[in-house]
mmCIF file of C-alpha atoms and ligand atoms in Angstrom:
data_model
loop_
_atom_site.group_PDB
_atom_site.id
_atom_site.type_symbol
_atom_site.label_atom_id
_atom_site.label_comp_id
_atom_site.label_asym_id
_atom_site.label_seq_id
_atom_site.Cartn_x
_atom_site.Cartn_y
_atom_site.Cartn_z
ATOM 1 C CA UNK A 14 100.750 92.538 70.111
ATOM 2 C CA UNK A 15 103.177 96.033 71.516
ATOM 3 C CA UNK A 16 104.522 95.101 74.632
ATOM 4 C CA UNK A 17 104.421 98.514 76.696
ATOM 5 C CA UNK A 18 105.602 98.883 80.085
ATOM 6 C CA UNK A 19 103.997 101.214 82.415
ATOM 7 C CA UNK A 20 106.137 103.206 84.508
ATOM 8 C CA UNK A 21 104.297 104.996 87.626
ATOM 9 C CA UNK A 22 101.744 102.205 86.469
ATOM 10 C CA UNK A 23 99.936 101.853 90.025
ATOM 11 C CA UNK A 24 99.496 105.379 90.302
ATOM 12 C CA UNK A 25 96.436 107.526 89.139
ATOM 13 C CA UNK A 26 96.674 107.931 85.708
ATOM 14 C CA UNK A 27 99.063 104.418 85.559
ATOM 15 C CA UNK A 28 95.851 102.889 86.005
ATOM 16 C CA UNK A 29 93.421 104.348 84.098
ATOM 17 C CA UNK A 30 96.116 104.151 81.036
ATOM 18 C CA UNK A 31 96.696 99.992 82.311
ATOM 19 C CA UNK A 32 92.952 99.698 81.634
ATOM 20 C CA UNK A 33 92.489 101.348 78.522
ATOM 21 C CA UNK A 34 95.557 99.900 76.818
ATOM 22 C CA UNK A 35 94.043 96.345 77.891
ATOM 23 C CA UNK A 36 90.582 97.559 76.738
ATOM 24 C CA UNK A 37 91.474 98.388 73.193
ATOM 25 C CA UNK A 38 92.812 95.597 72.639
ATOM 26 C CA UNK A 39 96.985 95.500 70.805
ATOM 27 C CA UNK A 40 98.857 95.455 73.653
ATOM 28 C CA UNK A 41 100.323 93.809 76.363
ATOM 29 C CA UNK A 42 100.828 95.873 79.308
ATOM 30 C CA UNK A 43 103.412 95.482 82.055
ATOM 31 C CA UNK A 44 103.358 97.817 85.074
ATOM 32 C CA UNK A 45 106.525 99.209 87.114
ATOM 33 C CA UNK A 46 105.933 101.120 90.662
ATOM 34 C CA UNK A 47 107.687 101.182 93.733
ATOM 35 C CA UNK A 48 104.161 101.836 95.231
ATOM 36 C CA UNK A 49 105.419 105.186 97.113
ATOM 37 C CA UNK A 50 102.760 106.806 96.098
ATOM 38 C CA UNK A 51 100.270 104.005 94.317
ATOM 39 C CA UNK A 52 99.479 100.429 95.188
ATOM 40 C CA UNK A 53 99.000 97.374 93.439
ATOM 41 C CA UNK A 54 96.067 97.016 94.406
ATOM 42 C CA UNK A 55 95.022 99.066 91.973
ATOM 43 C CA UNK A 56 96.335 97.126 89.041
ATOM 44 C CA UNK A 57 94.103 94.220 87.525
ATOM 45 C CA UNK A 58 96.092 91.593 87.853
ATOM 46 C CA UNK A 59 94.155 89.423 85.885
ATOM 47 C CA UNK A 60 95.210 91.493 82.789
ATOM 48 C CA UNK A 61 98.720 93.189 83.412
ATOM 49 C CA UNK A 62 101.767 92.010 85.658
ATOM 50 C CA UNK A 63 102.747 94.176 87.935
ATOM 51 C CA UNK A 64 106.620 94.346 88.713
ATOM 52 C CA UNK A 65 107.492 95.871 91.863
ATOM 53 C CA UNK A 66 110.442 98.059 91.198
ATOM 54 C CA UNK A 67 112.425 101.335 91.523
ATOM 55 C CA UNK A 68 113.239 104.589 88.967
ATOM 56 C CA UNK A 69 116.443 103.982 91.275
ATOM 57 C CA UNK A 70 117.328 100.668 90.922
ATOM 58 C CA UNK A 71 118.782 100.237 87.080
ATOM 59 C CA UNK A 72 118.710 96.662 87.809
ATOM 60 C CA UNK A 73 115.248 96.440 88.841
ATOM 61 C CA UNK A 74 114.376 98.778 85.513
ATOM 62 C CA UNK A 75 116.464 96.629 83.387
ATOM 63 C CA UNK A 76 113.993 93.043 84.713
ATOM 64 C CA UNK A 77 111.205 95.147 82.872
ATOM 65 C CA UNK A 78 112.095 96.685 80.484
ATOM 66 C CA UNK A 79 113.413 93.109 78.319
ATOM 67 C CA UNK A 80 111.190 92.956 75.892
ATOM 68 C CA UNK A 81 109.142 96.090 75.622
ATOM 69 C CA UNK A 82 108.548 98.045 72.844
ATOM 70 C CA UNK A 83 107.465 101.081 74.491
ATOM 71 C CA UNK A 84 107.816 102.677 77.779
ATOM 72 C CA UNK A 85 105.209 105.139 79.425
ATOM 73 C CA UNK A 86 107.029 107.056 82.084
ATOM 74 C CA UNK A 87 104.581 108.618 84.718
ATOM 75 C CA UNK A 88 107.139 107.348 87.415
ATOM 76 C CA UNK A 89 108.027 110.599 89.226
ATOM 77 C CA UNK A 90 107.183 111.950 93.024
ATOM 78 C CA UNK A 91 104.331 114.395 91.372
ATOM 79 C CA UNK A 92 104.300 116.428 94.954
ATOM 80 C CA UNK A 93 104.930 120.137 94.235
ATOM 81 C CA UNK A 94 105.237 121.216 97.838
ATOM 82 C CA UNK A 95 107.084 118.853 99.188
ATOM 83 C CA UNK A 96 109.821 118.797 96.237
ATOM 84 C CA UNK A 97 110.562 122.541 97.489
ATOM 85 C CA UNK A 98 110.606 121.181 101.077
ATOM 86 C CA UNK A 99 113.291 118.274 99.870
ATOM 87 C CA UNK A 100 114.614 119.201 96.407
ATOM 88 C CA UNK A 101 116.879 115.994 96.933
ATOM 89 C CA UNK A 102 114.325 113.987 97.085
ATOM 90 C CA UNK A 103 112.655 114.897 94.478
ATOM 91 C CA UNK A 104 115.977 115.580 92.196
ATOM 92 C CA UNK A 105 117.418 111.561 92.929
ATOM 93 C CA UNK A 106 113.647 109.747 92.209
ATOM 94 C CA UNK A 107 112.278 112.258 89.503
ATOM 95 C CA UNK A 108 115.603 112.488 87.630
ATOM 96 C CA UNK A 109 118.347 110.524 89.021
ATOM 97 C CA UNK A 110 115.067 108.031 87.910
ATOM 98 C CA UNK A 111 114.131 109.073 84.521
ATOM 99 C CA UNK A 112 118.309 109.104 83.752
ATOM 100 C CA UNK A 113 118.447 105.791 84.571
ATOM 101 C CA UNK A 114 115.441 104.697 82.429
ATOM 102 C CA UNK A 115 116.477 106.416 79.789
ATOM 103 C CA UNK A 116 119.834 104.438 79.764
ATOM 104 C CA UNK A 117 118.606 101.225 79.645
ATOM 105 C CA UNK A 118 115.806 102.314 76.740
ATOM 106 C CA UNK A 119 119.465 102.670 75.170
ATOM 107 C CA UNK A 120 121.041 99.551 75.567
ATOM 108 C CA UNK A 121 118.252 97.341 75.715
ATOM 109 C CA UNK A 122 116.891 99.112 72.433
ATOM 110 C CA UNK A 123 113.747 100.622 73.435
ATOM 111 C CA UNK A 124 113.181 103.390 72.079
ATOM 112 C CA UNK A 125 109.442 104.940 71.825
ATOM 113 C CA UNK A 126 108.868 106.593 74.966
ATOM 114 C CA UNK A 127 106.152 108.418 75.964
ATOM 115 C CA UNK A 128 106.789 110.638 78.923
ATOM 116 C CA UNK A 129 104.771 112.827 81.225
ATOM 117 C CA UNK A 130 105.353 116.390 81.391
ATOM 118 C CA UNK A 131 103.275 119.393 82.748
ATOM 119 C CA UNK A 132 102.447 122.454 81.589
ATOM 120 C CA UNK A 133 101.789 124.871 84.307
ATOM 121 C CA UNK A 134 105.112 123.587 86.464
ATOM 122 C CA UNK A 135 107.227 124.196 83.351
ATOM 123 C CA UNK A 136 106.312 127.647 82.282
ATOM 124 C CA UNK A 137 105.711 129.713 85.585
ATOM 125 C CA UNK A 138 103.770 132.754 85.493
ATOM 126 C CA UNK A 139 102.811 133.499 82.157
ATOM 127 C CA UNK A 140 99.687 134.793 79.932
ATOM 128 C CA UNK A 141 97.477 132.450 79.066
ATOM 129 C CA UNK A 142 97.125 130.235 76.443
ATOM 130 C CA UNK A 143 100.186 128.234 77.674
ATOM 131 C CA UNK A 144 101.976 126.638 74.458
ATOM 132 C CA UNK A 145 104.851 124.478 73.786
ATOM 133 C CA UNK A 146 106.868 127.772 72.524
ATOM 134 C CA UNK A 147 107.197 129.281 74.986
ATOM 135 C CA UNK A 148 110.320 129.785 76.997
ATOM 136 C CA UNK A 149 110.240 126.947 80.437
ATOM 137 C CA UNK A 150 110.840 129.120 83.820
ATOM 138 C CA UNK A 151 109.927 126.333 86.019
ATOM 139 C CA UNK A 152 109.166 127.707 89.728
ATOM 140 C CA UNK A 153 109.516 124.576 91.868
ATOM 141 C CA UNK A 154 111.862 121.739 92.208
ATOM 142 C CA UNK A 155 109.116 119.615 90.260
ATOM 143 C CA UNK A 156 108.608 121.693 87.314
ATOM 144 C CA UNK A 157 112.265 121.338 87.370
ATOM 145 C CA UNK A 158 112.595 117.887 87.232
ATOM 146 C CA UNK A 159 110.197 117.704 84.610
ATOM 147 C CA UNK A 160 112.230 120.149 82.198
ATOM 148 C CA UNK A 161 115.545 117.945 82.541
ATOM 149 C CA UNK A 162 113.006 114.772 81.814
ATOM 150 C CA UNK A 163 112.207 117.093 78.413
ATOM 151 C CA UNK A 164 115.784 118.054 77.800
ATOM 152 C CA UNK A 165 116.933 114.825 78.288
ATOM 153 C CA UNK A 166 114.516 112.453 75.655
ATOM 154 C CA UNK A 167 115.420 115.577 73.671
ATOM 155 C CA UNK A 168 118.799 114.625 73.503
ATOM 156 C CA UNK A 169 118.457 111.064 73.287
ATOM 157 C CA UNK A 170 116.400 111.242 70.423
ATOM 158 C CA UNK A 171 119.266 113.989 68.651
ATOM 159 C CA UNK A 172 122.085 112.071 69.544
ATOM 160 C CA UNK A 173 120.498 108.140 70.081
ATOM 161 C CA UNK A 174 118.018 107.804 67.141
ATOM 162 C CA UNK A 175 115.113 107.497 70.493
ATOM 163 C CA UNK A 176 111.645 108.450 69.813
ATOM 164 C CA UNK A 177 110.714 110.946 73.269
ATOM 165 C CA UNK A 178 107.819 111.991 73.463
ATOM 166 C CA UNK A 179 107.010 114.829 75.996
ATOM 167 C CA UNK A 180 103.566 114.923 77.148
ATOM 168 C CA UNK A 181 102.227 117.784 79.083
ATOM 169 C CA UNK A 182 99.723 117.251 80.828
ATOM 170 C CA UNK A 183 97.075 119.996 82.299
ATOM 171 C CA UNK A 184 95.041 119.322 85.836
ATOM 172 C CA UNK A 185 93.452 115.969 85.136
ATOM 173 C CA UNK A 186 90.592 114.512 87.244
ATOM 174 C CA UNK A 187 88.929 111.642 87.451
ATOM 175 C CA UNK A 188 87.952 108.435 89.202
ATOM 176 C CA UNK A 189 91.101 107.075 91.566
ATOM 177 C CA UNK A 190 92.106 109.974 92.735
ATOM 178 C CA UNK A 191 91.233 109.900 96.110
ATOM 179 C CA UNK A 192 95.393 110.287 97.387
ATOM 180 C CA UNK A 193 95.709 112.923 94.742
ATOM 181 C CA UNK A 194 96.519 116.978 96.245
ATOM 182 C CA UNK A 195 94.056 118.192 93.262
ATOM 183 C CA UNK A 196 91.590 120.873 93.397
ATOM 184 C CA UNK A 197 88.669 118.627 92.247
ATOM 185 C CA UNK A 198 89.430 115.421 94.279
ATOM 186 C CA UNK A 199 90.885 118.182 97.224
ATOM 187 C CA UNK A 200 86.981 119.236 97.475
ATOM 188 C CA UNK A 201 85.252 116.215 96.770
ATOM 189 C CA UNK A 202 87.033 114.747 100.196
ATOM 190 C CA UNK A 203 86.159 117.909 101.769
ATOM 191 C CA UNK A 204 82.889 117.603 100.576
ATOM 192 C CA UNK A 205 82.160 113.975 101.855
ATOM 193 C CA UNK A 206 83.709 115.099 105.161
ATOM 194 C CA UNK A 207 81.469 117.796 105.485
ATOM 195 C CA UNK A 208 83.775 120.595 105.871
ATOM 196 C CA UNK A 209 84.035 123.831 103.885
ATOM 197 C CA UNK A 210 85.320 124.476 100.835
ATOM 198 C CA UNK A 211 88.667 126.500 101.077
ATOM 199 C CA UNK A 212 89.180 128.607 98.011
ATOM 200 C CA UNK A 213 92.214 131.085 98.394
ATOM 201 C CA UNK A 214 91.243 134.875 96.429
ATOM 202 C CA UNK A 215 88.068 135.745 94.819
ATOM 203 C CA UNK A 216 87.445 132.254 92.886
ATOM 204 C CA UNK A 217 88.273 134.263 89.943
ATOM 205 C CA UNK A 218 91.621 132.132 89.251
ATOM 206 C CA UNK A 219 91.351 129.692 85.839
ATOM 207 C CA UNK A 220 92.415 126.861 85.279
ATOM 208 C CA UNK A 221 92.299 123.718 82.264
ATOM 209 C CA UNK A 222 90.260 120.906 83.500
ATOM 210 C CA UNK A 223 90.878 117.428 81.748
ATOM 211 C CA UNK A 224 89.185 114.478 82.042
ATOM 212 C CA UNK A 225 91.414 110.964 82.868
ATOM 213 C CA UNK A 226 90.054 109.092 80.120
ATOM 214 C CA UNK A 227 90.292 111.565 77.493
ATOM 215 C CA UNK A 228 94.031 111.781 78.120
ATOM 216 C CA UNK A 229 94.422 108.205 78.500
ATOM 217 C CA UNK A 230 92.814 107.671 75.137
ATOM 218 C CA UNK A 231 95.417 111.007 74.445
ATOM 219 C CA UNK A 232 98.763 108.540 74.956
ATOM 220 C CA UNK A 233 97.654 105.274 73.669
ATOM 221 C CA UNK A 234 97.461 107.695 70.164
ATOM 222 C CA UNK A 235 100.673 109.247 71.322
ATOM 223 C CA UNK A 236 101.917 105.582 71.806
ATOM 224 C CA UNK A 237 101.202 104.708 68.369
ATOM 225 C CA UNK A 238 102.985 107.616 66.380
ATOM 226 C CA UNK A 239 105.819 108.609 66.151
ATOM 227 C CA UNK A 240 106.100 112.341 67.398
ATOM 228 C CA UNK A 241 108.621 114.158 69.172
ATOM 229 C CA UNK A 242 108.876 116.840 71.277
ATOM 230 C CA UNK A 243 106.680 118.084 73.611
ATOM 231 C CA UNK A 244 102.618 118.478 73.158
ATOM 232 C CA UNK A 245 99.963 119.991 75.709
ATOM 233 C CA UNK A 246 97.253 117.695 76.516
ATOM 234 C CA UNK A 247 94.396 119.724 78.296
ATOM 235 C CA UNK A 248 90.829 120.572 77.196
ATOM 236 C CA UNK A 249 91.932 123.589 75.932
ATOM 237 C CA UNK A 250 89.714 125.740 78.386
ATOM 238 C CA UNK A 251 89.298 127.686 81.032
ATOM 239 C CA UNK A 252 87.786 127.162 83.727
ATOM 240 C CA UNK A 253 87.317 129.434 86.626
ATOM 241 C CA UNK A 254 87.328 128.158 90.609
ATOM 242 C CA UNK A 255 83.760 129.930 90.889
ATOM 243 C CA UNK A 256 83.339 127.697 87.867
ATOM 244 C CA UNK A 257 83.924 125.099 88.780
ATOM 245 C CA UNK A 258 82.060 125.373 92.340
ATOM 246 C CA UNK A 259 79.380 125.872 90.297
ATOM 247 C CA UNK A 260 79.448 122.379 88.391
ATOM 248 C CA UNK A 261 80.550 120.686 91.296
ATOM 249 C CA UNK A 262 77.600 121.586 92.763
ATOM 250 C CA UNK A 263 75.036 120.313 90.351
ATOM 251 C CA UNK A 264 76.717 117.183 89.749
ATOM 252 C CA UNK A 265 77.422 116.394 94.055
ATOM 253 C CA UNK A 266 73.577 118.005 94.039
ATOM 254 C CA UNK A 267 75.154 119.153 97.653
ATOM 255 C CA UNK A 268 74.488 121.743 99.429
ATOM 256 C CA UNK A 269 78.400 123.076 100.823
ATOM 257 C CA UNK A 270 79.801 125.883 102.466
ATOM 258 C CA UNK A 271 82.756 128.214 100.810
ATOM 259 C CA UNK A 272 85.149 129.987 102.673
ATOM 260 C CA UNK A 273 87.091 132.863 100.612
ATOM 261 C CA UNK A 274 90.480 133.503 102.014
ATOM 262 C CA UNK A 275 93.562 135.861 100.791
ATOM 263 C CA UNK A 276 95.616 134.520 97.658
ATOM 264 C CA UNK A 277 98.492 132.173 98.167
ATOM 265 C CA UNK A 278 101.332 134.050 97.029
ATOM 266 C CA UNK A 279 102.917 132.263 93.862
ATOM 267 C CA UNK A 280 100.525 131.047 93.082
ATOM 268 C CA UNK A 281 99.434 131.210 89.061
ATOM 269 C CA UNK A 282 96.062 133.216 88.737
ATOM 270 C CA UNK A 283 95.200 131.987 84.923
ATOM 271 C CA UNK A 284 96.703 129.271 83.139
ATOM 272 C CA UNK A 285 94.949 127.357 80.210
ATOM 273 C CA UNK A 286 96.953 125.554 77.474
ATOM 274 C CA UNK A 287 96.742 125.371 73.725
ATOM 275 C CA UNK A 288 96.266 122.077 72.412
ATOM 276 C CA UNK A 289 96.402 122.183 68.615
ATOM 277 C CA UNK A 290 100.120 120.830 68.154
ATOM 278 C CA UNK A 291 98.876 117.504 69.629
ATOM 279 C CA UNK A 292 95.509 117.620 67.715
ATOM 280 C CA UNK A 293 97.425 118.215 64.584
ATOM 281 C CA UNK A 294 100.558 115.745 65.449
ATOM 282 C CA UNK A 295 98.413 112.681 66.166
ATOM 283 C CA UNK A 296 94.597 113.545 66.472
ATOM 284 C CA UNK A 297 94.722 114.345 70.034
ATOM 285 C CA UNK A 298 90.807 115.086 70.697
ATOM 286 C CA UNK A 299 89.036 115.870 74.014
ATOM 287 C CA UNK A 300 85.461 114.889 74.410
ATOM 288 C CA UNK A 301 84.351 114.888 77.751
ATOM 289 C CA UNK A 302 82.532 117.775 79.153
ATOM 290 C CA UNK A 303 83.712 119.056 82.564
ATOM 291 C CA UNK A 304 80.127 118.379 83.821
ATOM 292 C CA UNK A 305 80.043 114.302 82.615
ATOM 293 C CA UNK A 306 83.610 114.222 84.098
ATOM 294 C CA UNK A 307 82.848 115.599 87.538
ATOM 295 C CA UNK A 308 79.671 113.647 87.771
ATOM 296 C CA UNK A 309 81.819 110.504 86.842
ATOM 297 C CA UNK A 310 84.212 110.963 89.230
ATOM 298 C CA UNK A 311 81.745 112.124 92.512
ATOM 299 C CA UNK A 312 80.267 108.656 91.669
ATOM 300 C CA UNK A 313 83.578 107.302 92.167
ATOM 301 C CA UNK A 314 84.113 109.027 95.621
ATOM 302 C CA UNK A 315 80.790 108.695 96.441
ATOM 303 C CA UNK A 316 81.338 104.813 96.495
ATOM 304 C CA UNK A 317 84.262 105.099 98.334
ATOM 305 C CA UNK A 318 82.921 107.065 101.128
ATOM 306 C CA UNK A 319 85.405 107.433 104.243
ATOM 307 C CA UNK A 320 88.522 106.863 101.761
ATOM 308 C CA UNK A 321 89.448 103.782 98.862
ATOM 309 C CA UNK A 322 88.972 100.637 98.938
ATOM 310 C CA UNK A 323 92.251 99.442 97.951
HETATM 311 N N1 NAD B 417 97.564 114.451 87.845
HETATM 312 C C1 NAD B 417 97.488 114.956 86.867
HETATM 313 O O1 NAD B 417 97.051 116.441 87.740
HETATM 314 C C2 NAD B 417 99.158 115.771 86.682
HETATM 315 C C3 NAD B 417 99.649 116.791 86.025
HETATM 316 C C4 NAD B 417 100.537 116.894 85.473
HETATM 317 C C5 NAD B 417 101.712 115.811 84.940
HETATM 318 N N2 NAD B 417 101.660 115.095 85.818
HETATM 319 C C6 NAD B 417 102.701 114.012 85.928
HETATM 320 O O2 NAD B 417 101.569 112.338 85.578
HETATM 321 C C7 NAD B 417 102.626 111.723 86.181
HETATM 322 C C8 NAD B 417 101.656 110.422 86.664
HETATM 323 O O3 NAD B 417 100.785 111.002 87.463
HETATM 324 P P1 NAD B 417 99.435 110.475 88.619
HETATM 325 O O4 NAD B 417 98.763 111.681 88.461
HETATM 326 O O5 NAD B 417 99.257 109.466 88.486
HETATM 327 O O6 NAD B 417 100.531 110.488 89.977
HETATM 328 P P2 NAD B 417 100.714 109.340 91.491
HETATM 329 O O7 NAD B 417 101.164 110.311 92.260
HETATM 330 O O8 NAD B 417 99.390 108.944 91.277
HETATM 331 O O9 NAD B 417 101.470 108.450 90.298
HETATM 332 C C9 NAD B 417 102.198 108.356 90.495
HETATM 333 C C10 NAD B 417 102.971 106.721 90.320
HETATM 334 O O10 NAD B 417 105.020 106.758 90.313
HETATM 335 C C11 NAD B 417 105.748 106.021 91.223
HETATM 336 N N3 NAD B 417 106.329 106.289 91.515
HETATM 337 C C12 NAD B 417 107.052 107.258 92.053
HETATM 338 N N4 NAD B 417 108.144 107.288 92.058
HETATM 339 C C13 NAD B 417 108.746 106.369 91.578
HETATM 340 C C14 NAD B 417 109.903 105.379 91.819
HETATM 341 N N5 NAD B 417 110.948 106.179 92.196
HETATM 342 N N6 NAD B 417 110.302 103.838 91.182
HETATM 343 C C15 NAD B 417 108.720 103.582 90.636
HETATM 344 N N7 NAD B 417 107.800 104.022 90.955
HETATM 345 C C16 NAD B 417 107.653 105.013 91.265
HETATM 346 C C17 NAD B 417 104.042 105.917 92.784
HETATM 347 O O11 NAD B 417 104.436 104.881 93.496
HETATM 348 C C18 NAD B 417 102.535 106.407 91.799
HETATM 349 O O12 NAD B 417 102.266 104.985 91.860
HETATM 350 C C19 NAD B 417 103.684 112.286 86.725
HETATM 351 O O13 NAD B 417 105.078 111.989 85.820
HETATM 352 C C20 NAD B 417 102.965 113.222 87.055
HETATM 353 O O14 NAD B 417 104.379 114.506 87.551
HETATM 354 C C21 NAD B 417 100.472 114.515 86.546
#
């Protein structure tokens, strides 16, 4: 049995990962979360141990980390706009929090760390496809916090022999994302409440959408592999917002109004990523079509009605 601690394991991606690891077999999972954005009710308490704690407390981290073989570090304040309004909070939570985690791992000899980073927020507005060889130029404090995470993972791998792997996620969508502000979750909530869908620009902007089920399998194989460094995890394909709207129409069977407004200043127009490095290093292989993934996600949103049950 491999003992894996998931920080932020009560959040969107964490609950999927915890379920996926327990269902795959061979993993004993502990979730660590302060419930600022996620909720312990989302965690399957029969299969997974829940530890209430905060990254900013070394004592909390230490009690959760003792005896673990690997850590998947997902805990973060993930709200980009909030990080612009209050960079100090983001710094305390994401930067100091990550540093505390690495220090406790070093002290306790937990040497396998797989951490969530981000593609778009790290490299800024560059010509796609985004890849790992691009020089980072974050455009928000949130993006800067992920760059710090990558820097320290690399430093702790080089200086202390830890094996740190930073996975740069693209736009992740899927069930259990009701609390998220990402585009698919946002559109589905607007459809459920009968509001028009607002698109900034003409809908030609492109993003890379990865189904959460494909992502968590990618994280699982990354934990077991020994890869060190940064890796893009996405679908490897661009989808424009207009294409997404068409797929959403067919997945939901709903007719809805779309309101086109001016492009927002600073918004990246086209971004998608290359995933060859992760394919080569640990066999990352996303297989869920956007069509299927949206269908499964809509089913879940529909079952929630006016809001999530947990
Ligand atoms: N969802 C995406 O599309 C996406 C894209 C790129 C990167 N990421 C990264 O993936 C990770 C997981 O994202 P998510 O979508 O599941 O977000 P989420 O907000 O649903 O989950 C984050 C979890 O971390 C917890 N948390 C926050 N600060 C904490 C702290 N100080 N101590 C303990 N727990 C804390 C929250 O309560 C929450 O449960 C994050 O690091 C995020 O930056 C996500």
